[in-house]
mmCIF file of C-alpha atoms and ligand atoms in Angstrom:
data_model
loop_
_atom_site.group_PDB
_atom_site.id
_atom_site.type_symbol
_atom_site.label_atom_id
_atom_site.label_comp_id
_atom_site.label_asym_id
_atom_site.label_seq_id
_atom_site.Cartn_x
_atom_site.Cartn_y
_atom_site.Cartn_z
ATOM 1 C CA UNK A 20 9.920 20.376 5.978
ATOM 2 C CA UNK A 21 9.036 18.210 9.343
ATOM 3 C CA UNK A 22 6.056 15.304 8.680
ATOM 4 C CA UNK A 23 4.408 14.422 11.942
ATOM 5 C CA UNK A 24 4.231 10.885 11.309
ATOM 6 C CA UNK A 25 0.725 9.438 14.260
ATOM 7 C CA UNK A 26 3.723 6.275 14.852
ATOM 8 C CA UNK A 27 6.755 7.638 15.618
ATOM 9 C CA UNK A 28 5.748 12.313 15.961
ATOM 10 C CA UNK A 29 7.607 14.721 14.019
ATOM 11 C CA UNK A 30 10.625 13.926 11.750
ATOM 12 C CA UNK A 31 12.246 15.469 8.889
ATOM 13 C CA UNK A 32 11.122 15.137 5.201
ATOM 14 C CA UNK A 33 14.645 13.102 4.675
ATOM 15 C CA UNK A 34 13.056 10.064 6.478
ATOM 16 C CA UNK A 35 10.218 10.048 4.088
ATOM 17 C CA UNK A 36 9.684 9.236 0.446
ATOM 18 C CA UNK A 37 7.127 10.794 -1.623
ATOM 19 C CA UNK A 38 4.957 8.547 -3.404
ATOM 20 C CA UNK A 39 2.467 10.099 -5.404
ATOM 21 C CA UNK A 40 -1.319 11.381 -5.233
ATOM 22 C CA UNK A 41 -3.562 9.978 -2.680
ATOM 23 C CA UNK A 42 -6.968 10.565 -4.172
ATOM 24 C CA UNK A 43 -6.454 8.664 -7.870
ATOM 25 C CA UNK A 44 -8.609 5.169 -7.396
ATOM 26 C CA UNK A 45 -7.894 1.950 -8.844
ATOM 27 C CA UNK A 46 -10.708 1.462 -11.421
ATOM 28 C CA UNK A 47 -12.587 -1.738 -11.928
ATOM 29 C CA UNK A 48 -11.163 -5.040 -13.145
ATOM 30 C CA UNK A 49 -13.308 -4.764 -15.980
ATOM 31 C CA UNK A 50 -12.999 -1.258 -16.691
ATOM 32 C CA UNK A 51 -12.326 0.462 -20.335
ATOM 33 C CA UNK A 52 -8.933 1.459 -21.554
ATOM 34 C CA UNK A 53 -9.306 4.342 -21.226
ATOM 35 C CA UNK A 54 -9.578 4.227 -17.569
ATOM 36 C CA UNK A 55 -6.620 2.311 -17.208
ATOM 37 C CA UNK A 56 -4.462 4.876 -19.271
ATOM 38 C CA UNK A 57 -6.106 7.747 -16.888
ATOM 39 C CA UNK A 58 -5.343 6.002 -13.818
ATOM 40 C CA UNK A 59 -1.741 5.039 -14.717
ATOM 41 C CA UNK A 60 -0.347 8.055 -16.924
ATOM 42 C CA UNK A 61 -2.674 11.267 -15.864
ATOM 43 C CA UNK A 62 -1.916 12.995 -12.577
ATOM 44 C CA UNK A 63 -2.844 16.608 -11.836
ATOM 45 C CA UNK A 64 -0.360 19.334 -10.803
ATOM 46 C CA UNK A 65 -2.244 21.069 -8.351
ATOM 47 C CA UNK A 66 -1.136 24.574 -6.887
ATOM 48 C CA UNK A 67 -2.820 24.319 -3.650
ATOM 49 C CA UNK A 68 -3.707 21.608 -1.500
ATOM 50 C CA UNK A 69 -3.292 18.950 -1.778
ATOM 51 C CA UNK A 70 -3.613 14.576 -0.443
ATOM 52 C CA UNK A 71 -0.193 12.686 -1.081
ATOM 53 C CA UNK A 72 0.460 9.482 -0.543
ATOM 54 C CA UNK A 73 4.060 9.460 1.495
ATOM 55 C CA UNK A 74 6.160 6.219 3.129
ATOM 56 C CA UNK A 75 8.073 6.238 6.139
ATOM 57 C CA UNK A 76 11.363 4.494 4.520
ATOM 58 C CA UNK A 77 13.437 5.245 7.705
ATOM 59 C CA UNK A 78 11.118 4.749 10.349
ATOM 60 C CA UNK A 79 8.052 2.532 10.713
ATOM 61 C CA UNK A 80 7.266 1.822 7.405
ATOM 62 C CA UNK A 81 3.715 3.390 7.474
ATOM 63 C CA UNK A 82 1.869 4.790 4.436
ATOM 64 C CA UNK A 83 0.856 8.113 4.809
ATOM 65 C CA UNK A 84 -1.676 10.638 3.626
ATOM 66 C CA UNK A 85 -0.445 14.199 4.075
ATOM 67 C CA UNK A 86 -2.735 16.823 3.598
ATOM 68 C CA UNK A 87 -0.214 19.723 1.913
ATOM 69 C CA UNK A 88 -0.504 23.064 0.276
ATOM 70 C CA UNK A 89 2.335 22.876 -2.441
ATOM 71 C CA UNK A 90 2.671 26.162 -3.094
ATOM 72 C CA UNK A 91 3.705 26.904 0.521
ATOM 73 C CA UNK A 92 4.657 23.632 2.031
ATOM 74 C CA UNK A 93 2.092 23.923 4.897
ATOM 75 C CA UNK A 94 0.669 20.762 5.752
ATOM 76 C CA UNK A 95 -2.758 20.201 7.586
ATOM 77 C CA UNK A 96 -2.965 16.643 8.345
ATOM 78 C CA UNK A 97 -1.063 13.657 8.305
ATOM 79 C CA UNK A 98 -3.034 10.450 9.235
ATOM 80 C CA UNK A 99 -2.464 6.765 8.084
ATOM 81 C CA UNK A 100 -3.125 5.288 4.693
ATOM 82 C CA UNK A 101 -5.291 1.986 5.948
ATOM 83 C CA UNK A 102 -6.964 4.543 9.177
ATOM 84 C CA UNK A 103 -8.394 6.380 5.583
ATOM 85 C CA UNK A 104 -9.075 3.500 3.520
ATOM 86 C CA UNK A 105 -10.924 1.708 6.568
ATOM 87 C CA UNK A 106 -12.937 5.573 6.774
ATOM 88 C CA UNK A 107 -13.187 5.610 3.074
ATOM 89 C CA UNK A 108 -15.007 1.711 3.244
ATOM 90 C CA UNK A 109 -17.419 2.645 5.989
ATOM 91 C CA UNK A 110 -18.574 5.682 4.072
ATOM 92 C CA UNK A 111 -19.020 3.642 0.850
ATOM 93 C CA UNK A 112 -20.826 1.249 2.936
ATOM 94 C CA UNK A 113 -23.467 3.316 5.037
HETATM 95 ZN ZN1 ZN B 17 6.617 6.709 11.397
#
């Protein structure tokens, strides 16, 4: 598997470390238990695609979201972690 990373173009998987799922949120400060438990402990396993969060260990040390059917390994987008989170802000915002 190849990651087209927008810093440095494609490069193999090997360069890469997989770091979890990109769309769990941090809940509030103040928010129950429960929420915490969910957010730390409860992931889904989903057969299809999918947004992961991914690093670039052995390259330019860019957080990732890849876009990636994991039943095939196809992947429709890669774009950078704080290019989404500015995206995701300016949505919340307007
Ligand atoms: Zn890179």
């Amino acid at each position: 598997m190849r990651l087209n990373c927008p810093c440095c173009g494609p490069r193999g998987v090997e360069e890469f470390t997989y770091r979890g799922d990109a769309t769990v949120r941090r809940p509030a400060p103040d928010a129950a238990a429960s929420d915490w438990v969910d957010y730390v402990y409860l992931r889904d396993n989903p057969a299809g695609w999918h947004r992961e969060l991914w690093y670039h260990a052995a390259g330019c040390h860019a957080w990732l979201v890849v876009t990636r059917d994991t039943r095939t390994h196809e992947i429709a987008d890669v774009a950078r972690a704080v290019d989404i989170a500015r995206q995701d802000r300016e949505n919340a915002g307007s």
